[in-house]
Amino acid sequence: MSKKTPLADQTPTGFPLPSGWRGDVTDFDPRATPGFRGKKAEGKELLRLRDRALDDLQERLYAAHHGERGGRSVLLIVQGMDTAGKGGIMRHVVGSADPQGVDITAFKAPTPAEKRHDFLWRIRKHAPAPGIIGVFDRSQYEDVLIHRVHGWADAAEIRERYTAINAFERELAEAGTTVVKVMLHISRQEQGERLMERLERPDKHWKFSPADVDERAHWDDYLEAYTRALRATSTVGAPWTVVPADRKWYARIAVQQLLLDALEGIDPQWPAADFDVEEQVGRLRATMD
């Protein structure tokens, strides 16, 4: 590590997309490490070093806003192809925070009951309450990604869903939720190697599905679907960040940095006591004598 860029000063934030972005997901290198010049070991050390800061900010957010009707919160949306590392983000990044102040929802295929409602119906129910860091492992974006790839919705319906998603996220922002949206960008080669590892290790078989191989036939279609979705929904109030995911350690420190930035932007403070501290000290001491 260069003396000019000490470990603590690294800012691995992936590739942020501005509102109105018109690029292509394929423009980004899945093995890149933007904002970080270190190696794997240094990346792991940075993750460890910043765990405490993330935990402290999360506790302050919970203490300051939990139970309020209009308090602040954070929503982390994590999207990516199969094996992109969503589970690792949950364990190694979000897992460093107090579970009391975190609400993780892993959205699977909608149930028959959920299908009877608007596609955002089940999503809205899991919007984070004040003081909470909400995490979506997959999200409302499945309804514009996989539906586009497999033709389950036509172009007009997909456009309507983009509009509905933008309106929903705008509502969240106006209510005090900082929305952090991450696309974990993995290469086709790296995904193949990770799927092969699942097949070669008996302890990983439970994570493998034959459908994972079927979906690889639609790889280019998925990248096109992601490009279109990110163009349509990277807004001022809820921008996307493309995080290179071929290096798991980098994806984790980048998402950790994005969460730290969101919490520091809120700058939650410890709430003042709503009682006379000195009086309560005296009362407590009287019970101890």
C-alpha atoms as a printed R data frame, in Angstrom:
    type eleno elety resid chain resno       x       y       z
1   ATOM     1    CA   MET     A     1   0.000   0.000   0.000
2   ATOM     2    CA   SER     A     2   1.349   3.368  -0.984
3   ATOM     3    CA   LYS     A     3   2.179   5.779   1.826
4   ATOM     4    CA   LYS     A     4   0.074   8.343  -0.018
5   ATOM     5    CA   THR     A     5  -3.042   6.186   0.290
6   ATOM     6    CA   PRO     A     6  -3.155   4.597   3.761
7   ATOM     7    CA   LEU     A     7  -5.649   1.812   4.312
8   ATOM     8    CA   ALA     A     8  -7.997   3.912   6.440
9   ATOM     9    CA   ASP     A     9  -8.280   6.533   3.671
10  ATOM    10    CA   GLN     A    10  -9.447   4.140   0.956
11  ATOM    11    CA   THR     A    11 -12.994   4.700  -0.357
12  ATOM    12    CA   PRO     A    12 -14.089   1.570  -2.263
13  ATOM    13    CA   THR     A    13 -17.503   2.713  -3.473
14  ATOM    14    CA   GLY     A    14 -17.897   0.866  -6.763
15  ATOM    15    CA   PHE     A    15 -19.226   2.742  -9.798
16  ATOM    16    CA   PRO     A    16 -21.980   5.211  -8.800
17  ATOM    17    CA   LEU     A    17 -24.526   5.941 -11.522
18  ATOM    18    CA   PRO     A    18 -25.883   9.485 -11.819
19  ATOM    19    CA   SER     A    19 -29.488  10.295 -12.577
20  ATOM    20    CA   GLY     A    20 -29.962  10.135 -16.334
21  ATOM    21    CA   TRP     A    21 -27.156   7.603 -16.824
22  ATOM    22    CA   ARG     A    22 -27.246   6.230 -20.368
23  ATOM    23    CA   GLY     A    23 -24.338   3.795 -20.306
24  ATOM    24    CA   ASP     A    24 -24.230   0.008 -20.387
25  ATOM    25    CA   VAL     A    25 -23.545  -2.427 -17.549
26  ATOM    26    CA   THR     A    26 -20.997  -4.147 -19.763
27  ATOM    27    CA   ASP     A    27 -18.896  -0.950 -19.649
28  ATOM    28    CA   PHE     A    28 -17.837  -1.906 -16.108
29  ATOM    29    CA   ASP     A    29 -15.107  -4.447 -15.357
30  ATOM    30    CA   PRO     A    30 -16.395  -7.097 -12.873
31  ATOM    31    CA   ARG     A    31 -12.829  -7.531 -11.561
32  ATOM    32    CA   ALA     A    32 -12.147  -3.835 -10.994
33  ATOM    33    CA   THR     A    33 -11.580  -2.387  -7.519
34  ATOM    34    CA   PRO     A    34 -12.485   1.312  -7.921
35  ATOM    35    CA   GLY     A    35 -11.445   3.446  -4.971
36  ATOM    36    CA   PHE     A    36  -9.205   0.752  -3.474
37  ATOM    37    CA   ARG     A    37  -5.578   0.083  -4.338
38  ATOM    38    CA   GLY     A    38  -4.851  -2.731  -1.904
39  ATOM    39    CA   LYS     A    39  -4.783  -6.510  -2.156
40  ATOM    40    CA   LYS     A    40  -7.198  -9.132  -0.819
41  ATOM    41    CA   ALA     A    41  -5.609  -9.303   2.636
42  ATOM    42    CA   GLU     A    42  -5.750  -5.518   2.984
43  ATOM    43    CA   GLY     A    43  -9.361  -5.509   1.834
44  ATOM    44    CA   LYS     A    44 -10.266  -8.021   4.522
45  ATOM    45    CA   GLU     A    45  -8.444  -5.926   7.095
46  ATOM    46    CA   LEU     A    46 -10.344  -2.814   6.014
47  ATOM    47    CA   LEU     A    47 -13.644  -4.664   6.398
48  ATOM    48    CA   ARG     A    48 -12.651  -5.617   9.941
49  ATOM    49    CA   LEU     A    49 -11.446  -2.135  10.814
50  ATOM    50    CA   ARG     A    50 -14.720  -0.514   9.765
51  ATOM    51    CA   ASP     A    51 -17.014  -3.035  11.439
52  ATOM    52    CA   ARG     A    52 -16.996  -1.024  14.660
53  ATOM    53    CA   ALA     A    53 -17.866   2.247  12.915
54  ATOM    54    CA   LEU     A    54 -20.800   0.614  11.128
55  ATOM    55    CA   ASP     A    55 -22.024  -0.984  14.351
56  ATOM    56    CA   ASP     A    56 -21.763   2.340  16.226
57  ATOM    57    CA   LEU     A    57 -23.676   4.280  13.563
58  ATOM    58    CA   GLN     A    58 -26.365   1.611  13.359
59  ATOM    59    CA   GLU     A    59 -26.858   1.672  17.143
60  ATOM    60    CA   ARG     A    60 -27.108   5.466  17.116
61  ATOM    61    CA   LEU     A    61 -29.682   5.313  14.308
62  ATOM    62    CA   TYR     A    62 -31.752   2.829  16.289
63  ATOM    63    CA   ALA     A    63 -31.476   4.806  19.525
64  ATOM    64    CA   ALA     A    64 -32.311   8.113  17.891
65  ATOM    65    CA   HIS     A    65 -35.237   7.097  15.689
66  ATOM    66    CA   HIS     A    66 -36.671   3.730  16.753
67  ATOM    67    CA   GLY     A    67 -40.321   4.109  17.674
68  ATOM    68    CA   GLU     A    68 -40.741   7.476  15.985
69  ATOM    69    CA   ARG     A    69 -43.494   7.965  13.441
70  ATOM    70    CA   GLY     A    70 -41.325   9.977  11.063
71  ATOM    71    CA   GLY     A    71 -37.754   9.033  11.953
72  ATOM    72    CA   ARG     A    72 -34.836   8.167   9.688
73  ATOM    73    CA   SER     A    73 -33.984   4.742   8.298
74  ATOM    74    CA   VAL     A    74 -31.857   3.085   5.619
75  ATOM    75    CA   LEU     A    75 -32.864   0.622   2.904
76  ATOM    76    CA   LEU     A    76 -30.102  -1.404   1.235
77  ATOM    77    CA   ILE     A    77 -31.245  -3.112  -1.973
78  ATOM    78    CA   VAL     A    78 -28.885  -5.822  -3.241
79  ATOM    79    CA   GLN     A    79 -29.397  -7.233  -6.738
80  ATOM    80    CA   GLY     A    80 -27.186  -9.533  -8.753
81  ATOM    81    CA   MET     A    81 -26.966 -12.719 -10.766
82  ATOM    82    CA   ASP     A    82 -26.904 -16.063  -8.945
83  ATOM    83    CA   THR     A    83 -23.594 -16.514  -7.034
84  ATOM    84    CA   ALA     A    84 -22.847 -12.760  -7.213
85  ATOM    85    CA   GLY     A    85 -22.262 -12.709  -3.451
86  ATOM    86    CA   LYS     A    86 -25.518 -11.475  -1.928
87  ATOM    87    CA   GLY     A    87 -25.265 -13.982   0.915
88  ATOM    88    CA   GLY     A    88 -21.729 -12.853   1.701
89  ATOM    89    CA   ILE     A    89 -22.922  -9.255   1.953
90  ATOM    90    CA   MET     A    90 -25.551 -10.345   4.478
91  ATOM    91    CA   ARG     A    91 -23.066 -12.285   6.589
92  ATOM    92    CA   HIS     A    92 -19.920 -10.177   6.411
93  ATOM    93    CA   VAL     A    93 -21.268  -6.631   6.073
94  ATOM    94    CA   VAL     A    94 -24.794  -6.414   7.452
95  ATOM    95    CA   GLY     A    95 -23.944  -9.151   9.944
96  ATOM    96    CA   SER     A    96 -21.637  -6.809  11.854
97  ATOM    97    CA   ALA     A    97 -24.604  -4.709  13.004
98  ATOM    98    CA   ASP     A    98 -26.901  -5.454  15.947
99  ATOM    99    CA   PRO     A    99 -29.699  -7.750  14.659
100 ATOM   100    CA   GLN     A   100 -32.164  -5.738  16.754
101 ATOM   101    CA   GLY     A   101 -31.797  -2.815  14.357
102 ATOM   102    CA   VAL     A   102 -31.655  -4.759  11.084
103 ATOM   103    CA   ASP     A   103 -34.483  -6.256   9.040
104 ATOM   104    CA   ILE     A   104 -33.383  -8.560   6.183
105 ATOM   105    CA   THR     A   105 -35.924  -9.756   3.638
106 ATOM   106    CA   ALA     A   106 -34.989 -12.325   1.000
107 ATOM   107    CA   PHE     A   107 -37.625 -12.052  -1.709
108 ATOM   108    CA   LYS     A   108 -38.308 -15.348  -3.454
109 ATOM   109    CA   ALA     A   109 -40.810 -16.061  -6.217
110 ATOM   110    CA   PRO     A   110 -44.170 -14.555  -5.219
111 ATOM   111    CA   THR     A   111 -46.728 -16.867  -3.658
112 ATOM   112    CA   PRO     A   112 -50.187 -17.361  -5.224
113 ATOM   113    CA   ALA     A   113 -51.599 -14.998  -2.585
114 ATOM   114    CA   GLU     A   114 -48.993 -12.338  -3.395
115 ATOM   115    CA   LYS     A   115 -49.691 -12.641  -7.109
116 ATOM   116    CA   ARG     A   116 -53.255 -11.497  -6.478
117 ATOM   117    CA   HIS     A   117 -51.887  -8.069  -5.538
118 ATOM   118    CA   ASP     A   118 -49.885  -5.348  -7.245
119 ATOM   119    CA   PHE     A   119 -46.205  -6.355  -7.555
120 ATOM   120    CA   LEU     A   120 -45.177  -3.744  -4.961
121 ATOM   121    CA   TRP     A   121 -47.697  -4.965  -2.379
122 ATOM   122    CA   ARG     A   122 -45.367  -7.471  -0.738
123 ATOM   123    CA   ILE     A   123 -42.441  -5.049  -1.015
124 ATOM   124    CA   ARG     A   124 -44.164  -2.200   0.799
125 ATOM   125    CA   LYS     A   125 -44.806  -4.379   3.833
126 ATOM   126    CA   HIS     A   126 -41.052  -4.669   4.400
127 ATOM   127    CA   ALA     A   127 -40.077  -1.005   4.051
128 ATOM   128    CA   PRO     A   128 -37.826  -0.237   7.044
129 ATOM   129    CA   ALA     A   129 -39.379   1.348  10.111
130 ATOM   130    CA   PRO     A   130 -37.713   4.411  11.675
131 ATOM   131    CA   GLY     A   131 -34.360   3.526  13.244
132 ATOM   132    CA   ILE     A   132 -33.979   0.357  11.180
133 ATOM   133    CA   ILE     A   133 -31.573  -0.699   8.440
134 ATOM   134    CA   GLY     A   134 -33.751  -2.656   6.025
135 ATOM   135    CA   VAL     A   135 -32.046  -5.000   3.576
136 ATOM   136    CA   PHE     A   136 -33.629  -6.497   0.459
137 ATOM   137    CA   ASP     A   137 -31.884  -9.627  -0.827
138 ATOM   138    CA   ARG     A   138 -33.410  -9.288  -4.299
139 ATOM   139    CA   SER     A   139 -36.329  -6.891  -4.484
140 ATOM   140    CA   GLN     A   140 -38.993  -5.236  -6.621
141 ATOM   141    CA   TYR     A   141 -36.437  -5.243  -9.421
142 ATOM   142    CA   GLU     A   142 -37.023  -8.948 -10.016
143 ATOM   143    CA   ASP     A   143 -40.336  -7.893 -11.557
144 ATOM   144    CA   VAL     A   144 -38.577  -5.891 -14.275
145 ATOM   145    CA   LEU     A   145 -35.531  -8.130 -14.742
146 ATOM   146    CA   ILE     A   146 -36.645 -11.750 -14.935
147 ATOM   147    CA   HIS     A   147 -40.028 -10.706 -16.368
148 ATOM   148    CA   ARG     A   148 -38.292  -8.899 -19.204
149 ATOM   149    CA   VAL     A   149 -35.853 -11.738 -19.888
150 ATOM   150    CA   HIS     A   150 -38.555 -14.415 -20.014
151 ATOM   151    CA   GLY     A   151 -41.237 -12.289 -21.643
152 ATOM   152    CA   TRP     A   152 -43.634 -12.555 -18.712
153 ATOM   153    CA   ALA     A   153 -44.487  -8.863 -19.130
154 ATOM   154    CA   ASP     A   154 -44.514  -6.789 -22.304
155 ATOM   155    CA   ALA     A   155 -42.509  -3.592 -22.843
156 ATOM   156    CA   ALA     A   156 -45.400  -1.317 -21.874
157 ATOM   157    CA   GLU     A   157 -45.916  -3.150 -18.580
158 ATOM   158    CA   ILE     A   158 -42.196  -3.008 -17.792
159 ATOM   159    CA   ARG     A   159 -42.181   0.761 -18.366
160 ATOM   160    CA   GLU     A   160 -45.167   1.142 -16.032
161 ATOM   161    CA   ARG     A   161 -43.292  -0.820 -13.392
162 ATOM   162    CA   TYR     A   162 -40.243   1.427 -13.721
163 ATOM   163    CA   THR     A   163 -42.534   4.394 -13.060
164 ATOM   164    CA   ALA     A   164 -44.145   2.679 -10.066
165 ATOM   165    CA   ILE     A   165 -40.746   1.763  -8.616
166 ATOM   166    CA   ASN     A   166 -39.460   5.323  -8.947
167 ATOM   167    CA   ALA     A   167 -42.591   6.649  -7.248
168 ATOM   168    CA   PHE     A   168 -42.270   4.101  -4.429
169 ATOM   169    CA   GLU     A   169 -38.617   4.951  -3.809
170 ATOM   170    CA   ARG     A   170 -39.411   8.656  -3.918
171 ATOM   171    CA   GLU     A   171 -42.036   8.079  -1.216
172 ATOM   172    CA   LEU     A   172 -39.454   6.277   0.898
173 ATOM   173    CA   ALA     A   173 -36.943   9.113   0.539
174 ATOM   174    CA   GLU     A   174 -39.554  11.736   1.408
175 ATOM   175    CA   ALA     A   175 -40.481   9.741   4.510
176 ATOM   176    CA   GLY     A   176 -36.868   9.784   5.741
177 ATOM   177    CA   THR     A   177 -35.413   6.579   4.293
178 ATOM   178    CA   THR     A   178 -32.001   6.724   2.631
179 ATOM   179    CA   VAL     A   179 -32.147   4.245  -0.268
180 ATOM   180    CA   VAL     A   180 -28.905   2.482  -1.245
181 ATOM   181    CA   LYS     A   181 -29.173   0.340  -4.392
182 ATOM   182    CA   VAL     A   182 -26.386  -2.052  -5.334
183 ATOM   183    CA   MET     A   183 -25.950  -4.205  -8.404
184 ATOM   184    CA   LEU     A   184 -23.330  -6.874  -7.743
185 ATOM   185    CA   HIS     A   185 -21.686  -7.211 -11.172
186 ATOM   186    CA   ILE     A   186 -20.177 -10.645 -11.747
187 ATOM   187    CA   SER     A   187 -18.662 -12.036 -14.956
188 ATOM   188    CA   ARG     A   188 -20.052 -15.108 -16.699
189 ATOM   189    CA   GLN     A   189 -16.734 -16.931 -16.219
190 ATOM   190    CA   GLU     A   190 -16.634 -16.237 -12.484
191 ATOM   191    CA   GLN     A   191 -20.237 -17.335 -12.049
192 ATOM   192    CA   GLY     A   192 -19.456 -20.588 -13.857
193 ATOM   193    CA   GLU     A   193 -16.545 -21.269 -11.529
194 ATOM   194    CA   ARG     A   194 -18.651 -20.577  -8.442
195 ATOM   195    CA   LEU     A   195 -21.416 -22.862  -9.679
196 ATOM   196    CA   MET     A   196 -18.840 -25.575 -10.380
197 ATOM   197    CA   GLU     A   197 -17.557 -25.259  -6.821
198 ATOM   198    CA   ARG     A   198 -21.081 -25.866  -5.557
199 ATOM   199    CA   LEU     A   199 -21.224 -29.061  -7.604
200 ATOM   200    CA   GLU     A   200 -17.785 -30.258  -6.504
201 ATOM   201    CA   ARG     A   201 -18.422 -29.750  -2.777
202 ATOM   202    CA   PRO     A   202 -21.111 -31.846  -1.042
203 ATOM   203    CA   ASP     A   203 -21.529 -29.122   1.562
204 ATOM   204    CA   LYS     A   204 -22.503 -26.710  -1.243
205 ATOM   205    CA   HIS     A   205 -24.975 -28.930  -3.090
206 ATOM   206    CA   TRP     A   206 -27.889 -27.410  -1.203
207 ATOM   207    CA   LYS     A   207 -27.073 -24.044  -2.787
208 ATOM   208    CA   PHE     A   208 -27.165 -25.406  -6.345
209 ATOM   209    CA   SER     A   209 -30.205 -25.613  -8.604
210 ATOM   210    CA   PRO     A   210 -30.235 -27.052 -12.136
211 ATOM   211    CA   ALA     A   211 -32.151 -23.894 -13.087
212 ATOM   212    CA   ASP     A   212 -28.938 -21.938 -12.433
213 ATOM   213    CA   VAL     A   213 -27.395 -23.553 -15.513
214 ATOM   214    CA   ASP     A   214 -30.554 -22.953 -17.554
215 ATOM   215    CA   GLU     A   215 -30.455 -19.244 -16.723
216 ATOM   216    CA   ARG     A   216 -26.880 -18.930 -18.009
217 ATOM   217    CA   ALA     A   217 -28.303 -19.340 -21.512
218 ATOM   218    CA   HIS     A   218 -29.938 -15.913 -20.972
219 ATOM   219    CA   TRP     A   219 -26.785 -14.160 -19.751
220 ATOM   220    CA   ASP     A   220 -26.718 -11.411 -22.370
221 ATOM   221    CA   ASP     A   221 -30.461 -10.867 -21.969
222 ATOM   222    CA   TYR     A   222 -30.009 -10.351 -18.251
223 ATOM   223    CA   LEU     A   223 -27.236  -7.802 -18.786
224 ATOM   224    CA   GLU     A   224 -29.494  -5.950 -21.218
225 ATOM   225    CA   ALA     A   225 -32.344  -6.070 -18.674
226 ATOM   226    CA   TYR     A   226 -30.060  -4.701 -15.960
227 ATOM   227    CA   THR     A   227 -28.826  -1.926 -18.234
228 ATOM   228    CA   ARG     A   228 -32.362  -0.830 -19.055
229 ATOM   229    CA   ALA     A   229 -33.523  -1.037 -15.435
230 ATOM   230    CA   LEU     A   230 -30.573   0.958 -14.116
231 ATOM   231    CA   ARG     A   231 -31.020   3.626 -16.792
232 ATOM   232    CA   ALA     A   232 -34.712   3.980 -15.904
233 ATOM   233    CA   THR     A   233 -34.407   3.937 -12.108
234 ATOM   234    CA   SER     A   234 -31.114   5.547 -11.097
235 ATOM   235    CA   THR     A   235 -32.555   8.762  -9.684
236 ATOM   236    CA   VAL     A   236 -31.305  11.651  -7.580
237 ATOM   237    CA   GLY     A   237 -33.035  10.312  -4.478
238 ATOM   238    CA   ALA     A   238 -32.281   6.634  -5.099
239 ATOM   239    CA   PRO     A   239 -29.182   6.184  -7.276
240 ATOM   240    CA   TRP     A   240 -27.689   2.862  -8.289
241 ATOM   241    CA   THR     A   241 -24.111   1.756  -7.707
242 ATOM   242    CA   VAL     A   242 -22.554  -0.994  -9.816
243 ATOM   243    CA   VAL     A   243 -20.213  -2.946  -7.540
244 ATOM   244    CA   PRO     A   244 -17.704  -5.277  -9.252
245 ATOM   245    CA   ALA     A   245 -18.249  -8.700  -7.687
246 ATOM   246    CA   ASP     A   246 -15.666 -11.066  -9.175
247 ATOM   247    CA   ARG     A   247 -13.557 -10.343  -6.071
248 ATOM   248    CA   LYS     A   248 -15.854 -11.104  -3.140
249 ATOM   249    CA   TRP     A   249 -13.662  -9.231  -0.689
250 ATOM   250    CA   TYR     A   250 -13.902  -6.052  -2.754
251 ATOM   251    CA   ALA     A   251 -17.692  -6.225  -3.124
252 ATOM   252    CA   ARG     A   252 -17.995  -6.481   0.651
253 ATOM   253    CA   ILE     A   253 -15.860  -3.447   1.471
254 ATOM   254    CA   ALA     A   254 -17.605  -1.434  -1.249
255 ATOM   255    CA   VAL     A   255 -21.081  -2.173   0.122
256 ATOM   256    CA   GLN     A   256 -19.810  -1.522   3.648
257 ATOM   257    CA   GLN     A   257 -18.552   1.887   2.474
258 ATOM   258    CA   LEU     A   258 -21.911   2.701   0.887
259 ATOM   259    CA   LEU     A   259 -23.714   1.863   4.127
260 ATOM   260    CA   LEU     A   260 -21.252   3.946   6.140
261 ATOM   261    CA   ASP     A   261 -21.764   6.877   3.756
262 ATOM   262    CA   ALA     A   262 -25.544   6.592   4.106
263 ATOM   263    CA   LEU     A   263 -25.405   6.501   7.917
264 ATOM   264    CA   GLU     A   264 -22.879   9.313   8.128
265 ATOM   265    CA   GLY     A   265 -25.163  11.353   5.895
266 ATOM   266    CA   ILE     A   266 -27.975  10.876   8.404
267 ATOM   267    CA   ASP     A   267 -25.538  11.572  11.273
268 ATOM   268    CA   PRO     A   268 -27.712  10.053  14.029
269 ATOM   269    CA   GLN     A   269 -27.052  11.374  17.530
270 ATOM   270    CA   TRP     A   270 -27.570   9.736  20.895
271 ATOM   271    CA   PRO     A   271 -30.945  10.931  22.240
272 ATOM   272    CA   ALA     A   272 -30.914  13.082  25.374
273 ATOM   273    CA   ALA     A   273 -32.256  11.490  28.560
274 ATOM   274    CA   ASP     A   274 -35.900  12.306  29.280
275 ATOM   275    CA   PHE     A   275 -35.283  12.126  33.034
276 ATOM   276    CA   ASP     A   276 -33.068  13.831  35.618
277 ATOM   277    CA   VAL     A   277 -29.837  11.836  35.421
278 ATOM   278    CA   GLU     A   278 -28.420  13.047  38.754
279 ATOM   279    CA   GLU     A   279 -31.670  12.297  40.516
280 ATOM   280    CA   GLN     A   280 -31.672   8.757  39.184
281 ATOM   281    CA   VAL     A   281 -28.018   8.292  40.175
282 ATOM   282    CA   GLY     A   282 -28.946   9.204  43.726
283 ATOM   283    CA   ARG     A   283 -31.918   6.861  43.770
284 ATOM   284    CA   LEU     A   284 -29.859   3.993  42.398
285 ATOM   285    CA   ARG     A   285 -27.048   4.546  44.931
286 ATOM   286    CA   ALA     A   286 -29.595   4.418  47.723
287 ATOM   287    CA   THR     A   287 -30.516   0.884  46.654
288 ATOM   288    CA   MET     A   288 -26.849  -0.129  46.677
289 ATOM   289    CA   ASP     A   289 -25.857   1.103  50.161
